[in-house]
PDB file of C-alpha atoms in Angstrom:
ATOM      1  CA  UNK S  25     -27.273-126.980 169.557  1.00 57.00           C
ATOM      2  CA  UNK S  26     -29.944-127.334 172.225  1.00 67.00           C
ATOM      3  CA  UNK S  27     -29.126-127.025 175.909  1.00 68.00           C
ATOM      4  CA  UNK S  28     -29.485-130.728 176.700  1.00 63.00           C
ATOM      5  CA  UNK S  29     -27.187-131.777 173.851  1.00 62.00           C
ATOM      6  CA  UNK S  30     -24.651-129.066 174.761  1.00 61.00           C
ATOM      7  CA  UNK S  31     -24.688-130.342 178.359  1.00 50.00           C
ATOM      8  CA  UNK S  32     -24.082-133.933 177.213  1.00 46.00           C
ATOM      9  CA  UNK S  33     -21.256-132.881 174.896  1.00 50.00           C
ATOM     10  CA  UNK S  34     -19.624-130.848 177.667  1.00 50.00           C
ATOM     11  CA  UNK S  35     -20.060-133.720 180.130  1.00 41.00           C
ATOM     12  CA  UNK S  36     -18.463-136.119 177.654  1.00 46.00           C
ATOM     13  CA  UNK S  37     -15.532-133.748 177.088  1.00 43.00           C
ATOM     14  CA  UNK S  38     -15.073-133.291 180.837  1.00 42.00           C
ATOM     15  CA  UNK S  39     -14.999-137.071 181.323  1.00 44.00           C
ATOM     16  CA  UNK S  40     -12.442-137.395 178.522  1.00 41.00           C
ATOM     17  CA  UNK S  41     -10.289-134.659 180.069  1.00 40.00           C
ATOM     18  CA  UNK S  42     -10.364-136.225 183.529  1.00 36.00           C
ATOM     19  CA  UNK S  43      -9.693-139.708 182.172  1.00 39.00           C
ATOM     20  CA  UNK S  44      -6.765-138.457 180.095  1.00 38.00           C
ATOM     21  CA  UNK S  45      -5.203-136.829 183.136  1.00 36.00           C
ATOM     22  CA  UNK S  46      -5.815-139.653 185.555  1.00 34.00           C
ATOM     23  CA  UNK S  47      -5.491-142.814 183.499  1.00 33.00           C
ATOM     24  CA  UNK S  48      -2.336-143.983 181.779  1.00 34.00           C
ATOM     25  CA  UNK S  49      -2.637-144.151 178.020  1.00 36.00           C
ATOM     26  CA  UNK S  50      -2.493-147.782 177.089  1.00 37.00           C
ATOM     27  CA  UNK S  51      -0.398-148.636 174.094  1.00 40.00           C
ATOM     28  CA  UNK S  52      -1.942-150.192 171.008  1.00 40.00           C
ATOM     29  CA  UNK S  53       1.127-152.420 171.086  1.00 44.00           C
ATOM     30  CA  UNK S  54       0.024-154.076 174.310  1.00 54.00           C
ATOM     31  CA  UNK S  55       1.165-157.680 174.318  1.00 61.00           C
ATOM     32  CA  UNK S  56      -1.457-159.992 172.851  1.00 63.00           C
ATOM     33  CA  UNK S  57      -3.521-157.125 171.481  1.00 82.00           C
ATOM     34  CA  UNK S  58      -5.238-158.029 168.234  1.00 94.00           C
ATOM     35  CA  UNK S  59      -7.278-155.782 165.963  1.00 96.00           C
ATOM     36  CA  UNK S  60     -10.731-157.137 165.196  1.00 94.00           C
ATOM     37  CA  UNK S  61     -11.976-154.418 162.848  1.00 93.00           C
ATOM     38  CA  UNK S  62     -14.948-152.097 163.009  1.00 91.00           C
ATOM     39  CA  UNK S  63     -17.506-154.790 162.166  1.00 88.00           C
ATOM     40  CA  UNK S  64     -16.840-156.281 165.600  1.00 89.00           C
ATOM     41  CA  UNK S  65     -17.807-152.983 167.209  1.00 89.00           C
ATOM     42  CA  UNK S  66     -20.719-152.280 164.888  1.00 88.00           C
ATOM     43  CA  UNK S  67     -22.674-155.251 166.243  1.00 84.00           C
ATOM     44  CA  UNK S  68     -23.366-153.437 169.520  1.00 82.00           C
ATOM     45  CA  UNK S  69     -22.549-149.866 168.514  1.00 84.00           C
ATOM     46  CA  UNK S  70     -24.482-149.593 165.250  1.00 88.00           C
ATOM     47  CA  UNK S  71     -25.481-145.934 165.596  1.00 87.00           C
ATOM     48  CA  UNK S  72     -22.010-144.863 166.736  1.00 87.00           C
ATOM     49  CA  UNK S  73     -20.565-146.687 163.737  1.00 89.00           C
ATOM     50  CA  UNK S  74     -22.995-144.883 161.431  1.00 89.00           C
ATOM     51  CA  UNK S  75     -21.951-141.485 162.837  1.00 87.00           C
ATOM     52  CA  UNK S  76     -18.246-142.266 162.550  1.00 87.00           C
ATOM     53  CA  UNK S  77     -18.572-143.740 159.048  1.00 89.00           C
ATOM     54  CA  UNK S  78     -19.611-140.286 157.820  1.00 89.00           C
ATOM     55  CA  UNK S  79     -16.536-138.504 159.178  1.00 88.00           C
ATOM     56  CA  UNK S  80     -13.344-137.476 157.413  1.00 88.00           C
ATOM     57  CA  UNK S  81     -11.434-139.793 159.751  1.00 87.00           C
ATOM     58  CA  UNK S  82     -13.317-142.792 158.455  1.00 91.00           C
ATOM     59  CA  UNK S  83     -12.400-141.814 154.903  1.00 93.00           C
ATOM     60  CA  UNK S  84      -8.761-140.999 155.721  1.00 94.00           C
ATOM     61  CA  UNK S  85      -7.285-143.648 153.413  1.00 96.00           C
ATOM     62  CA  UNK S  86      -9.121-142.112 150.460  1.00 95.00           C
ATOM     63  CA  UNK S  87      -7.343-138.808 151.177  1.00 94.00           C
ATOM     64  CA  UNK S  88      -4.026-140.500 150.372  1.00 95.00           C
ATOM     65  CA  UNK S  89      -5.297-141.354 146.899  1.00 95.00           C
ATOM     66  CA  UNK S  90      -6.074-137.751 145.894  1.00 95.00           C
ATOM     67  CA  UNK S  91      -4.044-135.710 143.442  1.00 96.00           C
ATOM     68  CA  UNK S  92      -3.227-133.285 146.273  1.00 94.00           C
ATOM     69  CA  UNK S  93      -1.610-136.102 148.293  1.00 94.00           C
ATOM     70  CA  UNK S  94       0.128-137.569 145.243  1.00 95.00           C
ATOM     71  CA  UNK S  95       1.786-134.192 144.536  1.00 95.00           C
ATOM     72  CA  UNK S  96       3.503-134.377 147.919  1.00 93.00           C
ATOM     73  CA  UNK S  97       4.165-138.108 147.839  1.00 95.00           C
ATOM     74  CA  UNK S  98       3.315-140.109 144.707  1.00 96.00           C
ATOM     75  CA  UNK S  99       3.254-143.283 146.840  1.00 95.00           C
ATOM     76  CA  UNK S 100       1.217-141.806 149.712  1.00 94.00           C
ATOM     77  CA  UNK S 101      -1.426-144.547 149.537  1.00 94.00           C
ATOM     78  CA  UNK S 102       1.221-147.240 150.132  1.00 95.00           C
ATOM     79  CA  UNK S 103       3.819-145.358 152.190  1.00 95.00           C
ATOM     80  CA  UNK S 104       3.760-146.585 155.791  1.00 95.00           C
ATOM     81  CA  UNK S 105       4.711-143.093 157.026  1.00 94.00           C
ATOM     82  CA  UNK S 106       1.354-141.923 155.655  1.00 95.00           C
ATOM     83  CA  UNK S 107      -0.669-145.079 156.257  1.00 96.00           C
ATOM     84  CA  UNK S 108       0.048-145.176 159.994  1.00 96.00           C
ATOM     85  CA  UNK S 109      -2.485-142.371 160.491  1.00 95.00           C
ATOM     86  CA  UNK S 110      -4.900-143.224 157.687  1.00 96.00           C
ATOM     87  CA  UNK S 111      -5.795-146.832 158.552  1.00 97.00           C
ATOM     88  CA  UNK S 112      -6.358-148.934 161.668  1.00 96.00           C
ATOM     89  CA  UNK S 113      -3.617-151.059 163.204  1.00 96.00           C
ATOM     90  CA  UNK S 114      -0.989-150.723 160.479  1.00 96.00           C
ATOM     91  CA  UNK S 115       1.237-153.792 160.493  1.00 94.00           C
ATOM     92  CA  UNK S 116      -0.232-155.171 163.716  1.00 95.00           C
ATOM     93  CA  UNK S 117      -2.041-158.492 164.143  1.00 95.00           C
ATOM     94  CA  UNK S 118      -5.485-158.126 162.593  1.00 95.00           C
ATOM     95  CA  UNK S 119      -4.662-154.569 161.485  1.00 96.00           C
ATOM     96  CA  UNK S 120      -4.090-153.080 158.056  1.00 97.00           C
ATOM     97  CA  UNK S 121      -1.513-154.922 155.967  1.00 96.00           C
ATOM     98  CA  UNK S 122      -0.251-152.860 153.009  1.00 93.00           C
ATOM     99  CA  UNK S 123       0.730-156.055 151.167  1.00 93.00           C
ATOM    100  CA  UNK S 124      -2.673-157.722 151.563  1.00 94.00           C
ATOM    101  CA  UNK S 125      -5.551-157.694 149.098  1.00 94.00           C
ATOM    102  CA  UNK S 126      -8.143-154.933 149.476  1.00 92.00           C
ATOM    103  CA  UNK S 127     -10.805-157.415 150.630  1.00 94.00           C
ATOM    104  CA  UNK S 128      -8.490-158.645 153.403  1.00 94.00           C
ATOM    105  CA  UNK S 129      -8.107-155.067 154.669  1.00 95.00           C
ATOM    106  CA  UNK S 130     -11.743-154.028 154.201  1.00 94.00           C
ATOM    107  CA  UNK S 131     -12.496-153.934 157.941  1.00 93.00           C
ATOM    108  CA  UNK S 132      -9.461-151.755 158.814  1.00 96.00           C
ATOM    109  CA  UNK S 133      -8.897-149.636 155.676  1.00 96.00           C
ATOM    110  CA  UNK S 134      -9.985-146.471 157.470  1.00 94.00           C
ATOM    111  CA  UNK S 135      -9.494-144.781 160.833  1.00 94.00           C
ATOM    112  CA  UNK S 136     -11.955-146.939 162.748  1.00 92.00           C
ATOM    113  CA  UNK S 137     -12.991-147.577 166.324  1.00 92.00           C
ATOM    114  CA  UNK S 138      -9.804-149.349 167.364  1.00 94.00           C
ATOM    115  CA  UNK S 139      -7.584-146.553 166.043  1.00 93.00           C
ATOM    116  CA  UNK S 140      -8.810-144.470 168.991  1.00 91.00           C
ATOM    117  CA  UNK S 141     -10.009-147.093 171.486  1.00 93.00           C
ATOM    118  CA  UNK S 142      -7.155-149.584 171.042  1.00 94.00           C
ATOM    119  CA  UNK S 143      -7.154-153.086 169.544  1.00 96.00           C
ATOM    120  CA  UNK S 144     -10.255-154.922 170.752  1.00 93.00           C
ATOM    121  CA  UNK S 145      -9.010-158.507 170.848  1.00 92.00           C
ATOM    122  CA  UNK S 146      -8.950-158.630 174.628  1.00 92.00           C
ATOM    123  CA  UNK S 147     -11.387-155.977 175.847  1.00 90.00           C
ATOM    124  CA  UNK S 148     -14.101-157.155 173.448  1.00 88.00           C
ATOM    125  CA  UNK S 149     -14.164-160.461 175.341  1.00 88.00           C
ATOM    126  CA  UNK S 150     -15.010-158.534 178.504  1.00 86.00           C
ATOM    127  CA  UNK S 151     -17.676-156.452 176.775  1.00 83.00           C
ATOM    128  CA  UNK S 152     -19.170-159.557 175.136  1.00 83.00           C
ATOM    129  CA  UNK S 153     -19.875-161.001 178.586  1.00 80.00           C
ATOM    130  CA  UNK S 154     -22.352-158.135 179.106  1.00 73.00           C
ATOM    131  CA  UNK S 155     -24.250-158.994 175.909  1.00 67.00           C
ATOM    132  CA  UNK S 156     -26.447-161.800 177.321  1.00 62.00           C
ATOM    133  CA  UNK S 157     -27.682-159.512 180.105  1.00 62.00           C
ATOM    134  CA  UNK S 158     -28.685-156.779 177.675  1.00 59.00           C
ATOM    135  CA  UNK S 159     -27.671-154.207 180.280  1.00 61.00           C
ATOM    136  CA  UNK S 160     -24.711-152.780 178.392  1.00 64.00           C
ATOM    137  CA  UNK S 161     -22.778-152.913 181.671  1.00 76.00           C
ATOM    138  CA  UNK S 162     -19.351-154.451 181.614  1.00 79.00           C
ATOM    139  CA  UNK S 163     -16.370-154.449 183.942  1.00 83.00           C
ATOM    140  CA  UNK S 164     -14.844-151.128 182.877  1.00 85.00           C
ATOM    141  CA  UNK S 165     -11.652-151.568 184.903  1.00 89.00           C
ATOM    142  CA  UNK S 166     -11.058-155.018 183.429  1.00 88.00           C
ATOM    143  CA  UNK S 167     -11.686-153.640 179.916  1.00 88.00           C
ATOM    144  CA  UNK S 168      -9.143-150.850 180.522  1.00 90.00           C
ATOM    145  CA  UNK S 169      -6.588-153.359 181.764  1.00 90.00           C
ATOM    146  CA  UNK S 170      -7.277-155.389 178.610  1.00 90.00           C
ATOM    147  CA  UNK S 171      -6.458-152.390 176.413  1.00 91.00           C
ATOM    148  CA  UNK S 172      -9.627-150.284 176.095  1.00 92.00           C
ATOM    149  CA  UNK S 173      -8.564-146.673 175.707  1.00 90.00           C
ATOM    150  CA  UNK S 174     -10.639-143.649 176.641  1.00 86.00           C
ATOM    151  CA  UNK S 175      -9.591-141.328 173.812  1.00 84.00           C
ATOM    152  CA  UNK S 176      -7.889-138.144 174.889  1.00 88.00           C
ATOM    153  CA  UNK S 177      -5.974-135.332 173.282  1.00 90.00           C
ATOM    154  CA  UNK S 178      -2.781-137.361 173.735  1.00 91.00           C
ATOM    155  CA  UNK S 179      -4.274-140.184 171.658  1.00 90.00           C
ATOM    156  CA  UNK S 180      -5.371-137.775 168.905  1.00 90.00           C
ATOM    157  CA  UNK S 181      -2.082-135.922 168.577  1.00 91.00           C
ATOM    158  CA  UNK S 182      -0.284-139.132 167.704  1.00 92.00           C
ATOM    159  CA  UNK S 183      -1.606-138.364 164.202  1.00 91.00           C
ATOM    160  CA  UNK S 184      -2.903-134.808 164.364  1.00 91.00           C
ATOM    161  CA  UNK S 185       0.520-133.201 164.585  1.00 92.00           C
ATOM    162  CA  UNK S 186       3.018-131.213 162.544  1.00 91.00           C
ATOM    163  CA  UNK S 187       4.435-134.384 160.982  1.00 90.00           C
ATOM    164  CA  UNK S 188       1.551-134.210 158.480  1.00 87.00           C
ATOM    165  CA  UNK S 189       2.206-132.083 155.393  1.00 88.00           C
ATOM    166  CA  UNK S 190      -1.439-130.916 155.635  1.00 83.00           C
ATOM    167  CA  UNK S 191      -1.289-130.031 159.314  1.00 85.00           C
ATOM    168  CA  UNK S 192      -3.717-127.424 160.563  1.00 86.00           C
ATOM    169  CA  UNK S 193      -3.778-126.240 164.144  1.00 88.00           C
ATOM    170  CA  UNK S 194      -5.396-129.033 166.147  1.00 85.00           C
ATOM    171  CA  UNK S 195      -8.060-127.867 168.577  1.00 86.00           C
ATOM    172  CA  UNK S 196      -9.020-130.916 170.576  1.00 82.00           C
ATOM    173  CA  UNK S 197     -12.275-129.610 172.041  1.00 84.00           C
ATOM    174  CA  UNK S 198     -13.603-128.530 168.642  1.00 84.00           C
ATOM    175  CA  UNK S 199     -12.482-131.757 166.977  1.00 79.00           C
ATOM    176  CA  UNK S 200     -13.981-133.944 169.719  1.00 78.00           C
ATOM    177  CA  UNK S 201     -17.355-132.255 169.222  1.00 79.00           C
ATOM    178  CA  UNK S 202     -17.194-132.895 165.472  1.00 76.00           C
ATOM    179  CA  UNK S 203     -16.772-136.649 165.933  1.00 76.00           C
ATOM    180  CA  UNK S 204     -18.882-137.020 169.087  1.00 70.00           C
ATOM    181  CA  UNK S 205     -20.679-140.326 168.628  1.00 72.00           C
ATOM    182  CA  UNK S 206     -22.377-141.103 171.929  1.00 64.00           C
ATOM    183  CA  UNK S 207     -25.714-140.005 173.249  1.00 48.00           C
ATOM    184  CA  UNK S 208     -27.748-140.845 176.322  1.00 42.00           C
ATOM    185  CA  UNK S 209     -29.464-143.835 174.707  1.00 41.00           C
ATOM    186  CA  UNK S 210     -26.159-145.406 173.611  1.00 39.00           C
ATOM    187  CA  UNK S 211     -23.738-144.333 176.283  1.00 41.00           C
ATOM    188  CA  UNK S 212     -22.715-147.216 178.537  1.00 43.00           C
ATOM    189  CA  UNK S 213     -23.330-146.381 182.173  1.00 39.00           C
ATOM    190  CA  UNK S 214     -19.744-147.204 183.012  1.00 39.00           C
ATOM    191  CA  UNK S 215     -17.933-145.257 180.299  1.00 41.00           C
TER     192      UNK S 215
END
């Protein structure tokens, strides 16, 4: 990794650390929060979406359909205890519905943007206001109040914990680098 990229990764991790210590973690169950699905994010964050779509997280639901998972729980792919960490917004408005048709879940049948950043129903309205200006600047404080989460270790360990039968020691810094999906050209000035 070159020096400039290493600096940006370390800066990003430092910002995440500070934000996780100083900002309250907003609940995905915030009143009025609605999941919109990754296609809503992809419109403005195309390259970030492309990076994330190649990660194991994005393919987490597929892991529940493997023979390895079925040996532990034959109904893993439909068991809500498993699904809660393998899809986006399980059982919430706009989120994954285990009783729905595959096509109705297509936009949330993976660990997508809102699984880490919170349901976008309210904060996307704030971000959309920045679209006509083309600046990428939005009212960050208003977006946070509307449910936008700056992912932190506390957000990750809601799923990456010993409750999983496949748990491996979770090293936040290493993991965050593996899924890092921002760079200078795409990083909002106010994130």
